[in-house]
Coordinates of C-alpha atoms (C1' of nucleotides) in Angstrom, one line a residue:
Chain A
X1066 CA 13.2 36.0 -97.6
X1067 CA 15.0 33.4 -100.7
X1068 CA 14.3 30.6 -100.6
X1069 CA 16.3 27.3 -98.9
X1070 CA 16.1 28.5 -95.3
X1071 CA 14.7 26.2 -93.1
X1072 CA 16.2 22.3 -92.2
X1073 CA 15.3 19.5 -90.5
X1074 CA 17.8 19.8 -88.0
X1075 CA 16.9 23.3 -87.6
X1076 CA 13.1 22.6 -87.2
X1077 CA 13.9 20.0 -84.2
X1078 CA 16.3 22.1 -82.8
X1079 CA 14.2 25.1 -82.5
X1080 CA 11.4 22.4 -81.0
X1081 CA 13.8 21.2 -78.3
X1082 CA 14.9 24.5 -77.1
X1083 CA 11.3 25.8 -77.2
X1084 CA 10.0 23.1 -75.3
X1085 CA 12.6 23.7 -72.7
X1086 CA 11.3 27.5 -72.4
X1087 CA 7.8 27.2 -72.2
X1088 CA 7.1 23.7 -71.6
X1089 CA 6.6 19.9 -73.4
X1090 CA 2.9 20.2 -73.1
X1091 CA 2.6 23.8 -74.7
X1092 CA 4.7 22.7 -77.6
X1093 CA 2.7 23.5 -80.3
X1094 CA 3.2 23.4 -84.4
X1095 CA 1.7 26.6 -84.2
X1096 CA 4.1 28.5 -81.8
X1097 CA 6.8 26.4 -83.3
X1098 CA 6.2 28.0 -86.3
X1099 CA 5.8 31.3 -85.3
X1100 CA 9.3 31.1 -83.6
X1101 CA 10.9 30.1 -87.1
X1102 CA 9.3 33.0 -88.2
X1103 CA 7.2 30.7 -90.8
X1104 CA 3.3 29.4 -91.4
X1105 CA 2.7 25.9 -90.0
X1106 CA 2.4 23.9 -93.0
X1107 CA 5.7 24.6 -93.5
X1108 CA 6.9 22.5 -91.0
X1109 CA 5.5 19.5 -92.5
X1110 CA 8.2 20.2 -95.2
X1111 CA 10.5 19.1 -93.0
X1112 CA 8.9 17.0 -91.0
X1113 CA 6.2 14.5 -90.6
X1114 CA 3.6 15.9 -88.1
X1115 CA 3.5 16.3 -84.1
X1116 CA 4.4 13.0 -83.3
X1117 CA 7.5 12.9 -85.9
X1118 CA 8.9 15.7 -84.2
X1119 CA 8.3 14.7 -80.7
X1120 CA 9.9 11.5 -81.4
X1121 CA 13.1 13.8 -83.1
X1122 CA 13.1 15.8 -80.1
X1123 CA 13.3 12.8 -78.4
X1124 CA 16.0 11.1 -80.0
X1125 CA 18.7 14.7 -79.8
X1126 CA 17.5 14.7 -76.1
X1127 CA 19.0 10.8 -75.8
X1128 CA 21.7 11.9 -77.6
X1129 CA 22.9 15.2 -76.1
X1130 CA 22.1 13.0 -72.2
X1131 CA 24.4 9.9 -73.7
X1132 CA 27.3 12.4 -74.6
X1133 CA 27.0 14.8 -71.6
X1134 CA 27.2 11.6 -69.5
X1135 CA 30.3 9.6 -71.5
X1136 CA 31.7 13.3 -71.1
X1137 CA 31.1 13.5 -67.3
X1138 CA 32.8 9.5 -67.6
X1139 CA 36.0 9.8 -68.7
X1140 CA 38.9 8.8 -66.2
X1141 CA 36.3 7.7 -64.0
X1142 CA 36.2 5.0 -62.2
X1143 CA 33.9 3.1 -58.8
X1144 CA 32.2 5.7 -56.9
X1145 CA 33.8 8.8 -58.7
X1146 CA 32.2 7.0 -62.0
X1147 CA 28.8 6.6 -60.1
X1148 CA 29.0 10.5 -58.5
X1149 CA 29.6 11.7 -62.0
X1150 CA 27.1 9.9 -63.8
X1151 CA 24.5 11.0 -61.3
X1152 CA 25.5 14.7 -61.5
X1153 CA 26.0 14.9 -65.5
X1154 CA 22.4 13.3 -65.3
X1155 CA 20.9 15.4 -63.0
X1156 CA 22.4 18.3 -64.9
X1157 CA 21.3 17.8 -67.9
X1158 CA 18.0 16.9 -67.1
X1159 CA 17.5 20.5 -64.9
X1160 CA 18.7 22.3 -67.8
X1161 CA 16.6 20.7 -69.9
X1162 CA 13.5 19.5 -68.7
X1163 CA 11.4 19.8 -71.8
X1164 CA 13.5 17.5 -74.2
X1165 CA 13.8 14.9 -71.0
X1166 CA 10.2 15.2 -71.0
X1167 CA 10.1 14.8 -74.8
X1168 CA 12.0 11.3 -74.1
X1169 CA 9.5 10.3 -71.3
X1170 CA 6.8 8.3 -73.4
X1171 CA 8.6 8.1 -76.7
X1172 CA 8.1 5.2 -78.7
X1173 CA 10.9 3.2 -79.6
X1174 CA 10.1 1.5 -82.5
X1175 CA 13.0 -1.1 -82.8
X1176 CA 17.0 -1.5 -83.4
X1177 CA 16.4 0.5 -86.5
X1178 CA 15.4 3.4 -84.7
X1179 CA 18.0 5.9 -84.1
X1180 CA 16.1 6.7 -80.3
X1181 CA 16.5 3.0 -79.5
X1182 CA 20.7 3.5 -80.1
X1183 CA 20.8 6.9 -78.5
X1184 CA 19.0 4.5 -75.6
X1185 CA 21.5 2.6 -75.8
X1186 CA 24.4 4.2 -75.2
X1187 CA 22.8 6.0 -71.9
X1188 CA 22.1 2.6 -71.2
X1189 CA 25.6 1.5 -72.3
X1190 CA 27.0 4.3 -69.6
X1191 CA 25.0 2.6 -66.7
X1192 CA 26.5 -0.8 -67.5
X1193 CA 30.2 0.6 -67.9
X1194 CA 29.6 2.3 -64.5
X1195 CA 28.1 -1.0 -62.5
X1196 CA 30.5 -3.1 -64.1
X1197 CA 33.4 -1.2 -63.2
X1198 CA 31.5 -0.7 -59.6
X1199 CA 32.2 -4.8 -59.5
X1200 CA 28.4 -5.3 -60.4
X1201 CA 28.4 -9.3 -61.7
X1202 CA 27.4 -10.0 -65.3
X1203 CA 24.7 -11.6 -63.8
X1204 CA 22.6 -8.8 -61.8
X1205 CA 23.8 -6.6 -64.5
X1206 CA 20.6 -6.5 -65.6
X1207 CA 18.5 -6.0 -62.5
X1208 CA 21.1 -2.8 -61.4
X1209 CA 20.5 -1.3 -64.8
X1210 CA 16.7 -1.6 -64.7
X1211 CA 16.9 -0.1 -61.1
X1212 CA 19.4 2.4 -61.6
X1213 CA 17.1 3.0 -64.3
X1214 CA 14.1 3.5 -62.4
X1215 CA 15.6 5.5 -60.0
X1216 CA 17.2 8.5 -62.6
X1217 CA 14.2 8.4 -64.5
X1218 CA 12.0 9.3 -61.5
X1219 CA 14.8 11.8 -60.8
X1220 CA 14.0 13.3 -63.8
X1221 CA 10.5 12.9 -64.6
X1222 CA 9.6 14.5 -61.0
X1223 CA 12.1 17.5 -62.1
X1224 CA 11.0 17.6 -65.3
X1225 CA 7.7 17.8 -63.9
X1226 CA 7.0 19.4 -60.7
X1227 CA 10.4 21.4 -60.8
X1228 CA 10.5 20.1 -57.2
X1229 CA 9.4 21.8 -54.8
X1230 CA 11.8 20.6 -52.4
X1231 CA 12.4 22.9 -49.7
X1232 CA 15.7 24.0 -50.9
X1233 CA 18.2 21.7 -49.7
X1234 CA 17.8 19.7 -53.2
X1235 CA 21.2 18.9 -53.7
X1236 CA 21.6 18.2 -50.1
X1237 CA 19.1 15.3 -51.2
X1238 CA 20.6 14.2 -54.8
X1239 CA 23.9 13.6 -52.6
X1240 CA 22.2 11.6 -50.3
X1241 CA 20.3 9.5 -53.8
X1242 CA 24.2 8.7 -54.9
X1243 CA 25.5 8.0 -51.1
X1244 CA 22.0 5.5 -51.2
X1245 CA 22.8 3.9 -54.7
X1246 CA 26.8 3.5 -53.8
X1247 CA 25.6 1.6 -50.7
X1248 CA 22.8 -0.4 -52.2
X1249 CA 24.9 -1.7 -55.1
X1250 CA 26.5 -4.7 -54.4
X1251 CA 30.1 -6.4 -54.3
X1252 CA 32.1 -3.4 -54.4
X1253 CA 35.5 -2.0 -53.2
X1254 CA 35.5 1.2 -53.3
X1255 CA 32.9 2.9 -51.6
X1256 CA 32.1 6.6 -50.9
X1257 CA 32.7 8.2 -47.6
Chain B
X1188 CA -32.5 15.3 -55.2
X1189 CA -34.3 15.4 -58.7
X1190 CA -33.3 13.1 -61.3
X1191 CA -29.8 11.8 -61.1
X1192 CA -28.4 9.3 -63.3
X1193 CA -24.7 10.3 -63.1
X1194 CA -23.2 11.6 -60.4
X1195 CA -19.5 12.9 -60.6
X1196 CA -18.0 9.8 -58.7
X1197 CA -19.7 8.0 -61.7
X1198 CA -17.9 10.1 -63.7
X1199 CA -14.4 10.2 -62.6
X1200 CA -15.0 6.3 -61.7
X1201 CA -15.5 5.6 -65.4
X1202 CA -12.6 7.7 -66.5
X1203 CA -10.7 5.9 -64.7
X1204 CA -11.7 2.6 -65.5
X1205 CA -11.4 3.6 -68.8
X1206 CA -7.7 5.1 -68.5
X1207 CA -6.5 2.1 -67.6
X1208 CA -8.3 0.2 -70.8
X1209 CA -7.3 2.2 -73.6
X1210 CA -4.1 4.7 -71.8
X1211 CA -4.3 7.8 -70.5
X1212 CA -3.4 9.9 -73.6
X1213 CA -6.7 8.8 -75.2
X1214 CA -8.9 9.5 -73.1
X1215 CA -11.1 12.5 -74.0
X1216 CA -14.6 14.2 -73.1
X1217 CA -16.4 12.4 -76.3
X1218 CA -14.9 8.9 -75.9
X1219 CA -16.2 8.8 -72.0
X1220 CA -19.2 10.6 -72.4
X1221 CA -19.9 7.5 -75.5
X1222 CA -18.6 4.8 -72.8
X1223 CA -21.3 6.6 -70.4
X1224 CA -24.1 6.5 -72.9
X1225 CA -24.6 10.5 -72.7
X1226 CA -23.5 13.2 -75.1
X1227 CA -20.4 14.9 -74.2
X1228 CA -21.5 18.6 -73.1
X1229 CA -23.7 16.7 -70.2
X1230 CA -20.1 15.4 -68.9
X1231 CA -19.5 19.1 -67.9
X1232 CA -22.7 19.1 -65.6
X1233 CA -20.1 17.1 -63.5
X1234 CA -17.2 18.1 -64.1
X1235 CA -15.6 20.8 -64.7
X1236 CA -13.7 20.4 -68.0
X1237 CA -11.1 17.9 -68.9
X1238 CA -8.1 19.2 -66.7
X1239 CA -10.8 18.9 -63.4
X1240 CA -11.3 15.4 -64.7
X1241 CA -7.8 14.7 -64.8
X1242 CA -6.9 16.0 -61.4
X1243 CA -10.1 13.8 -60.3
X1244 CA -8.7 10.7 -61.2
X1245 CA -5.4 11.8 -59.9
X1246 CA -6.8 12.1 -56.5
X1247 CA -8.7 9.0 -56.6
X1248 CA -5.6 7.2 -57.7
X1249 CA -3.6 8.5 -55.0
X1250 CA -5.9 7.9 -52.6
X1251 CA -6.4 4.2 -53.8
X1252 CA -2.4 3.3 -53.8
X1253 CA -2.6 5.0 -50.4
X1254 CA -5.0 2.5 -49.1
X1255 CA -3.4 -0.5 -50.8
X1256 CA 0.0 0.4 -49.2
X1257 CA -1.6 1.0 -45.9
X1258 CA -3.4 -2.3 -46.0
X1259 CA -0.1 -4.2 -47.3
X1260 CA 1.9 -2.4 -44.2
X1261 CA -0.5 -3.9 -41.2
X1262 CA 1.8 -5.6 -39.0
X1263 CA 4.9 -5.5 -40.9
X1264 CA 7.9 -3.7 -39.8
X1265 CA 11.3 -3.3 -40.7
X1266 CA 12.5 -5.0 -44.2
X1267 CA 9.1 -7.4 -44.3
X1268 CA 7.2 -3.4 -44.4
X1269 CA 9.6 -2.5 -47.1
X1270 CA 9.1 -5.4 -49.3
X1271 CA 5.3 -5.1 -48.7
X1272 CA 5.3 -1.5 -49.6
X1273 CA 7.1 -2.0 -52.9
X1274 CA 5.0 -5.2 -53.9
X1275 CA 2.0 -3.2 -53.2
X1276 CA 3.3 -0.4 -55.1
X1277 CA 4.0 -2.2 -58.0
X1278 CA 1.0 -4.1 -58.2
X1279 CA -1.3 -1.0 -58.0
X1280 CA 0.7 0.8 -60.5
X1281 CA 0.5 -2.6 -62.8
X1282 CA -3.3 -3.1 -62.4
X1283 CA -4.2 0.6 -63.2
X1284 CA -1.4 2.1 -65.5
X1285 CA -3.6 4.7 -66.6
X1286 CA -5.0 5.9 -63.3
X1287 CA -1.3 5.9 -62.3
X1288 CA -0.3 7.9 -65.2
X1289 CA -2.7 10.6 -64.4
X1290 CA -1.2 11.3 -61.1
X1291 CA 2.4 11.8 -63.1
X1292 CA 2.3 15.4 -63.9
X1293 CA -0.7 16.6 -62.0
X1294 CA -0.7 19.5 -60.5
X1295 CA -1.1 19.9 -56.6
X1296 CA -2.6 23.2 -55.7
X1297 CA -1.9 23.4 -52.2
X1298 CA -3.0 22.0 -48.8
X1299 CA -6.6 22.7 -49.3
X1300 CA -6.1 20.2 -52.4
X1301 CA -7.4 16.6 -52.1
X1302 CA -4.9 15.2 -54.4
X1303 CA -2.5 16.9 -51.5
X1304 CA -3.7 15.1 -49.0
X1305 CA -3.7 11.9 -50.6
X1306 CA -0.2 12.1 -51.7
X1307 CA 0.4 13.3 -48.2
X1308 CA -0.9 9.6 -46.7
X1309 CA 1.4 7.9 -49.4
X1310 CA 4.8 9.2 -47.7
X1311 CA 3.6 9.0 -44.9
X1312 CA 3.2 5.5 -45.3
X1313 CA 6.5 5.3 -47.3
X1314 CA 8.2 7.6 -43.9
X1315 CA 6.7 5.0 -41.5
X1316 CA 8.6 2.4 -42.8
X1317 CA 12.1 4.2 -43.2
X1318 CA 11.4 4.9 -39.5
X1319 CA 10.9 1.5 -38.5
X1320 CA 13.7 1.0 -40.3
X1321 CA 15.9 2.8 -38.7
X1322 CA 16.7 5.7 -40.7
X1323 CA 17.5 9.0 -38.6
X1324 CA 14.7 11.6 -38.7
X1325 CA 17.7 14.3 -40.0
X1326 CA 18.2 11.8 -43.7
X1327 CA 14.2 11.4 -43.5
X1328 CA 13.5 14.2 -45.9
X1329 CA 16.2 12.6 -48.0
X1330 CA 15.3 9.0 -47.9
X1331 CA 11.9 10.0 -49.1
X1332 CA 12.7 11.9 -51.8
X1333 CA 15.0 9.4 -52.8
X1334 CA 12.6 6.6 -52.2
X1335 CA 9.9 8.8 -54.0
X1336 CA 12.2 8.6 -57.4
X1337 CA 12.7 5.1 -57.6
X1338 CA 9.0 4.4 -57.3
X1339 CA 8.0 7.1 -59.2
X1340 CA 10.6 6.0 -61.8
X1341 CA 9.2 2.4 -62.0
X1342 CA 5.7 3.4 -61.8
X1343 CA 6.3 5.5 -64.9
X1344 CA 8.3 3.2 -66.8
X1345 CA 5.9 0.8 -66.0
X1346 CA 2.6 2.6 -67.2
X1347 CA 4.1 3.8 -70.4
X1348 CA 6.3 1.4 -71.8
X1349 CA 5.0 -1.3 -70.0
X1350 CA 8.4 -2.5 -69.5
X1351 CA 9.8 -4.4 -72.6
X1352 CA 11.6 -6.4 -69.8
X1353 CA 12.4 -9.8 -71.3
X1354 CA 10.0 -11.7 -69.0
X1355 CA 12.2 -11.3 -65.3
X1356 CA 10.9 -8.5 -64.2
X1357 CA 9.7 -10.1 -61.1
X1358 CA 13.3 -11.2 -60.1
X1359 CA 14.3 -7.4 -61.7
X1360 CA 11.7 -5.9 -58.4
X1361 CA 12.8 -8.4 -56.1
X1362 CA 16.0 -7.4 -56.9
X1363 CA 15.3 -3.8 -56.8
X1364 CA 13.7 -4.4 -53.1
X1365 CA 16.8 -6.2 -51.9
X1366 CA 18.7 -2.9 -53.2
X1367 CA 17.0 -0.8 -51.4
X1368 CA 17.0 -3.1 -48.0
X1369 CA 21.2 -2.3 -48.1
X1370 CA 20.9 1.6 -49.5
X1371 CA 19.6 2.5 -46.0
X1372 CA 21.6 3.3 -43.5
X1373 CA 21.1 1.9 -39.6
X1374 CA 19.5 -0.6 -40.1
X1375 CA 19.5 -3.7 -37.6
X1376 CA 17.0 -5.9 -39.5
X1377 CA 17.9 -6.8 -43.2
X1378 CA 16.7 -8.9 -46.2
X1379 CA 18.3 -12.1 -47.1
Chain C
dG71 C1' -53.3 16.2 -57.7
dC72 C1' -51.3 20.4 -59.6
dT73 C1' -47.7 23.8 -59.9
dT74 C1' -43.1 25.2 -59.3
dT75 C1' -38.3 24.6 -59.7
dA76 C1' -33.9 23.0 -60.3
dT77 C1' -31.2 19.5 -62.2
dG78 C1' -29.3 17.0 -65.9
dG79 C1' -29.7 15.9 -70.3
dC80 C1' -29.9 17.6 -75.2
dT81 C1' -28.7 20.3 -79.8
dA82 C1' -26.2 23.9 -81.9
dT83 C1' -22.1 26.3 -82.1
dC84 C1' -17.5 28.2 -81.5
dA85 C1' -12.5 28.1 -81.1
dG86 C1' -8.0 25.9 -81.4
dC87 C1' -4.9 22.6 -83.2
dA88 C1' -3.1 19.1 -86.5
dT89 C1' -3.2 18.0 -91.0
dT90 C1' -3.8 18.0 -96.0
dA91 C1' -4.5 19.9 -100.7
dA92 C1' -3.6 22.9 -104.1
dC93 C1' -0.9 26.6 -105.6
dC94 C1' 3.2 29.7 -106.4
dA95 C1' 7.9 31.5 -106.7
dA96 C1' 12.8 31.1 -107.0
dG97 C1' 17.0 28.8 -108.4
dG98 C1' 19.8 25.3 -110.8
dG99 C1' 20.7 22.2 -114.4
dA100 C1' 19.3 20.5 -119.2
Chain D
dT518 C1' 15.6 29.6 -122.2
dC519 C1' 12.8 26.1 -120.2
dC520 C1' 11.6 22.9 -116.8
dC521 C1' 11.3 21.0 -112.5
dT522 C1' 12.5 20.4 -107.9
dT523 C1' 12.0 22.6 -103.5
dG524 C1' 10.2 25.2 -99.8
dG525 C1' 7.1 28.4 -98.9
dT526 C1' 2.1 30.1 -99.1
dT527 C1' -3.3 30.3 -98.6
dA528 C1' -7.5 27.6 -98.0
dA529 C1' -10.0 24.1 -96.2
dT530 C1' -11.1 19.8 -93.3
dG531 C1' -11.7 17.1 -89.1
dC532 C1' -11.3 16.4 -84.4
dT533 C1' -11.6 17.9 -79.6
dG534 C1' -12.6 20.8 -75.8
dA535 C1' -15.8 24.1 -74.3
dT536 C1' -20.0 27.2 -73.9
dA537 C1' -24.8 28.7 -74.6
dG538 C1' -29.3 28.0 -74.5
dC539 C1' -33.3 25.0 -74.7
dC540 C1' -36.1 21.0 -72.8
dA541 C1' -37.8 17.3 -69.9
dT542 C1' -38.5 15.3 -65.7
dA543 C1' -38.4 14.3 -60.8
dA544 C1' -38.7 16.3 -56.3
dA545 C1' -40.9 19.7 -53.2
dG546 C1' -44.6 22.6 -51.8
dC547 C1' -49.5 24.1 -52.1

DNA sequence: GCTTTATGGCTATCAGCATTAACCAAGGGA
DNA sequence: TCCCTTGGTTAATGCTGATAGCCATAAAGC
């Protein structure tokens, strides 16, 4: 082969998608190599170890979850806002349960890391949906940590056990956005 | 019994202990075998191998929140068990972030499995209260796995990150608790 | 008290993975 | 044409989990 194959972009790419297949924990520079047809010190061309690829894998996870769910957003509003955030979530997350695992643990280093603004737009999201839910500027803070809490668990427990739940999963998730639309306060427009 | 300085509860105790000192991700077979004052190929006269070790401390994690949460729920019923459930949950998972992180991600074998069993007493616990709360044994299986995410979520966000929360995170649970008082449905006895 | 035995420790060793060093080949610009 | 940057290679190192096989000692039986 010439020379001037391989990128960055490409190399984290070919991680996320890899770790979806066969698993975070099995994500290997080895395999990772072998799937890019290349040696492993060649990743380190492009970039800087394990961790610096977890953390990549990371940050394109936060990203591709921030734009599925600003997607799932638009010309929503109250509860329909809330339902779609919850399903664009949920989707992504069962598609892709080794990048969401890859965010799980990541290490945000500070405002100049690109993970921490990718977090912030999910996060960004949230607040759009609880403010227009009629969430007050000043619980804004304690719904987004809880809303928080309760989509991460969503995900890490899909991301982890695949759920064994019986079956009637969505059944459930429906029943986790009916729960949130009644447990969020001050609203008008309400679900069933 | 001949000569027995360790014994595998030693072993798995001391893990655990030391999971919780310097986080789950570095603790290996040489760095508690030095903590134990042995060589590391002895550890494996006790256990069997790093993943049994892990599922070890899994099981005595579960089985230790299990207790805590029974012991906070004596004599509490309706929102009073909810709020003791959650406070007890979060202070478990607060003392012992590494322990809890070990039960994230392990693998339950099946019923014959301790770790089963002990994760079986926690919703138990966590389905006693939604009944004495009022919640309909139909949305049961829902509740729980709804409730099982938000604690899940926290306890994970929690252990690993250790929640950059500006300094309110008390308020941020009590408000969380309160949330969950009005996402349940029938209920006669509320918070606030 | 002496012998037997099994248990729990040890040293030595291997295998897998991340990482680094040192080297080489192609392609573009001087 | 020459150089030098770039992206690949092979070789080697270090750390960690794991196994094999030896050795010492305490408990059990005579």
């Amino acid at each position: 082969m010439p020379r001037g194959r391989l990128t960055a972009a490409d190399v984290v790419r070919a991680g996320a998608e890899l770790a979806d297949e066969i698993g975070y924990q099995d994500l290997t520079m080895g395999v990772l190599a072998q799937r890019l047809g290349v040696r492993t010190p060649s990743l380190y061309k492009h970039v800087d170890g394990l961790d610096d690829l977890r953390h990549r894998i990371a940050t394109l996870a936060t990203t591709e979850l921030g734009e599925a769910v600003r997607a799932a957003l638009q010309g929503k509003a109250g509860s329909d806002a809330l339902a779609a955030f919850a399903r664009a979530f949920g989707a992504y997350v069962t598609a892709h349960p080794g990048r969401y695992t890859a965010t799980t643990g990541a290490e945000v280093s500070g405002p100049g890391d690109e993970l921490y603004d990718a977090s912030a737009r999910v996060l960004d999201s949230m607040a759009a949906v609880l403010r227009g839910y009629g969430v007050e500027e000043g619980e804004m803070v304690h719904a987004i940590r809880t809303l928080r809490c309760l989509f991460h668990g969503f995900a890490a427990l899909q991301s982890a056990n695949g759920f064994q739940w019986s079956g009637d999963a969505d059944e459930s998730f429906e029943w986790l956005i009916g729960f949130v639309d009644r447990g969020l306060p001050g609203a008008d427009d309400r679900l069933t």
